[in-house]
Short mmCIF file of C-alpha atoms in Angstrom, two decimals:
data_model
loop_
_atom_site.label_atom_id
_atom_site.label_comp_id
_atom_site.label_asym_id
_atom_site.label_seq_id
_atom_site.Cartn_x
_atom_site.Cartn_y
_atom_site.Cartn_z
CA LYS A 1 0.00 0.00 0.00
CA LYS A 2 1.25 3.47 -0.92
CA PRO A 3 1.82 5.67 2.15
CA GLU A 4 -0.33 8.76 2.45
CA PRO A 5 1.53 11.96 1.48
CA LEU A 6 2.25 14.40 4.26
CA ILE A 7 1.11 17.28 2.06
CA PRO A 8 -1.90 16.49 -0.12
CA ASP A 9 -1.12 16.73 -3.81
CA CYS A 10 -2.98 19.07 -6.08
CA THR A 11 -4.34 17.54 -9.28
CA LEU A 12 -5.19 19.41 -12.45
CA CYS A 13 -8.51 17.57 -12.67
CA PRO A 14 -10.42 18.21 -9.44
CA ASP A 15 -11.62 14.58 -9.42
CA GLY A 16 -8.02 13.29 -9.64
CA GLN A 17 -8.46 11.71 -13.06
CA PRO A 18 -5.75 12.14 -15.73
CA ILE A 19 -6.23 14.79 -18.40
CA LEU A 20 -7.55 13.75 -21.82
CA TYR A 21 -5.46 16.19 -23.89
CA PRO A 22 -1.88 16.07 -22.55
CA GLU A 23 -0.34 17.41 -25.78
CA ARG A 24 -2.71 20.40 -26.09
CA ALA A 25 -0.67 23.60 -26.34
CA LEU A 26 -0.90 25.82 -23.32
CA GLU A 27 1.43 28.79 -23.05
CA LEU A 28 1.77 29.73 -19.40
CA VAL A 29 5.05 31.60 -19.47
CA ASP A 30 5.06 32.43 -15.76
CA TYR A 31 4.76 28.72 -14.95
CA GLY A 32 7.26 27.60 -17.63
CA VAL A 33 4.89 25.11 -19.24
CA SER A 34 3.79 24.82 -22.85
CA THR A 35 1.41 21.85 -22.81
CA CYS A 36 -1.33 20.47 -20.62
CA ALA A 37 0.97 17.58 -19.66
CA GLY A 38 3.51 20.09 -18.36
CA LEU A 39 0.83 21.84 -16.33
CA GLU A 40 -0.40 18.52 -14.94
CA THR A 41 3.15 17.70 -13.80
CA LEU A 42 3.59 21.13 -12.23
CA THR A 43 0.21 20.93 -10.53
CA ALA A 44 1.23 17.71 -8.76
CA LEU A 45 3.92 19.73 -6.96
CA MET A 46 1.36 22.15 -5.54
CA THR A 47 -0.41 21.71 -2.24
CA GLY A 48 -4.00 20.56 -2.63
CA GLY A 49 -6.80 22.69 -1.23
CA THR A 50 -4.85 25.94 -1.64
CA PRO A 51 -5.96 28.98 -3.66
CA THR A 52 -3.09 28.35 -6.11
CA CYS A 53 -4.25 24.79 -6.70
CA ALA A 54 -7.86 25.93 -7.17
CA GLY A 55 -6.70 28.59 -9.63
CA VAL A 56 -4.75 26.13 -11.75
CA GLN A 57 -7.70 23.73 -11.72
CA LEU A 58 -9.66 26.39 -13.63
CA LEU A 59 -7.68 25.25 -16.67
CA GLY A 60 -8.64 21.61 -16.19
CA GLY A 61 -11.59 21.72 -18.58
CA TYR A 62 -9.31 23.04 -21.34
CA CYS A 63 -6.97 20.10 -20.81
CA GLY A 64 -9.78 17.57 -20.92
CA CYS A 65 -10.84 17.08 -17.33
CA SER A 66 -14.39 15.85 -17.11
CA VAL A 67 -15.97 18.77 -15.34
CA ALA A 68 -19.64 19.54 -15.20
CA PRO A 69 -20.22 23.03 -16.61
CA ALA A 70 -21.09 25.46 -13.85
CA GLN A 71 -23.77 27.13 -15.94
CA THR A 72 -25.21 27.40 -19.41
CA CYS A 73 -23.28 30.57 -20.20
CA SER A 74 -21.09 30.62 -23.28
CA PHE A 75 -18.36 33.12 -24.08
CA CYS A 76 -19.88 33.99 -27.47
CA PRO A 77 -23.35 35.53 -27.09
CA ASN A 78 -24.93 33.26 -29.71
CA GLY A 79 -23.43 30.07 -28.23
CA GLU A 80 -20.91 29.47 -31.02
CA THR A 81 -17.41 28.19 -30.32
CA VAL A 82 -14.82 30.96 -30.23
CA PRO A 83 -13.67 31.52 -33.85
CA ARG A 84 -10.31 33.17 -33.05
CA LYS A 85 -8.96 30.78 -30.39
CA ASP A 86 -5.35 32.02 -30.23
CA VAL A 87 -6.02 35.73 -29.73
CA LYS A 88 -4.33 36.97 -26.54
CA LEU A 89 -6.65 38.78 -24.16
CA ASN A 90 -4.47 41.58 -22.90
CA PHE A 91 -7.23 43.52 -21.19
CA PHE A 92 -6.68 41.57 -17.95
CA SER A 93 -3.86 43.07 -15.93
CA SER A 94 -4.68 40.62 -13.18
CA LEU A 95 -7.23 37.97 -12.44
CA ALA A 96 -8.59 37.51 -8.96
CA LEU A 97 -11.18 34.88 -8.20
CA GLY A 98 -12.59 34.36 -4.76
CA GLY A 99 -9.80 36.52 -3.35
CA THR A 100 -7.09 34.50 -5.13
CA GLU A 101 -4.64 36.44 -7.28
CA LEU A 102 -4.02 34.54 -10.50
CA SER A 103 -2.00 37.02 -12.55
CA SER A 104 0.16 34.18 -13.95
CA ILE A 105 -2.94 32.85 -15.68
CA ALA A 106 -4.28 36.30 -16.56
CA ASN A 107 -1.06 37.14 -18.40
CA SER A 108 -1.49 34.06 -20.62
CA LEU A 109 -5.21 34.13 -21.40
CA THR A 110 -6.24 33.34 -24.94
CA CYS A 111 -9.79 33.33 -26.25
CA GLU A 112 -9.89 29.53 -26.09
CA LEU A 113 -8.73 29.47 -22.45
CA MET A 114 -11.22 32.16 -21.51
CA GLU A 115 -14.03 30.21 -23.14
CA SER A 116 -13.10 27.12 -21.13
CA ILE A 117 -12.78 29.00 -17.85
CA ILE A 118 -16.09 30.84 -18.23
CA THR A 119 -18.10 27.68 -18.71
CA ASN A 120 -16.57 26.15 -15.57
CA LEU A 121 -16.89 29.04 -13.12
CA PRO A 122 -20.05 29.52 -11.09
CA ALA A 123 -21.53 33.01 -11.28
CA ALA A 124 -21.89 32.99 -7.49
CA LEU A 125 -18.09 33.13 -7.19
CA PHE A 126 -18.39 36.76 -8.33
CA GLY A 127 -21.59 37.44 -6.38
CA LEU A 128 -23.61 37.63 -9.62
CA ASP A 129 -26.69 35.91 -10.93
CA GLU A 130 -26.15 33.82 -14.06
CA ALA A 131 -27.70 36.31 -16.51
CA THR A 132 -25.52 39.20 -15.28
CA TYR A 133 -22.44 36.98 -15.26
CA CYS A 134 -23.05 35.86 -18.85
CA LEU A 135 -23.54 39.41 -20.11
CA SER A 136 -20.44 40.68 -18.32
CA THR A 137 -18.21 37.88 -19.64
CA GLN A 138 -19.55 38.23 -23.18
CA PHE A 139 -19.01 41.99 -23.25
CA LYS A 140 -15.64 41.88 -25.06
CA SER A 141 -16.12 38.56 -26.84
CA ASN A 142 -16.08 40.25 -30.25
CA ILE A 143 -12.27 40.47 -29.83
CA CYS A 144 -12.33 36.68 -30.21
CA GLY A 145 -14.44 36.80 -33.36
CA CYS A 146 -17.77 36.15 -31.67
CA SER A 147 -20.85 37.54 -33.37
CA PRO A 148 -21.67 41.00 -32.04
CA ASP A 149 -25.42 40.38 -32.50
CA TRP A 150 -26.62 41.10 -28.98
CA ARG A 151 -30.27 40.79 -29.97
CA GLN A 152 -29.85 37.06 -29.45
CA VAL A 153 -29.15 37.47 -25.73
CA LEU A 154 -31.12 40.59 -24.82
#
């Protein structure tokens, strides 16, 4: 039997399962990783249950963790998949969720990462109802090539 670790390990997938897309490109310069496999390895060195671990787990859905979407909100107002996946979202100088500073992630956000994160974050984390959360996250989605036709959501 494997001895219990003294410090609980953090896993990229909150349920502890391996990621489905280990070779998926993921440029997190501040963490020194370029694929989901690299992030999974780095995550195992983090302490489980910490804000840093929870922050990194936000990227789990992008890497293929089986996570249940937190809500029905999509990044593009009309529900389409983000057309311009690799566009860097430089309008975040920092990213703080639930009091956790995640600037390392904020500095590396692409449209595809943002789309994945948005569908896996509960609106309540920001103290918002789902409709307000969806509208606020979709506000700048045209940068990613999303249709600017707001009549579909208003």
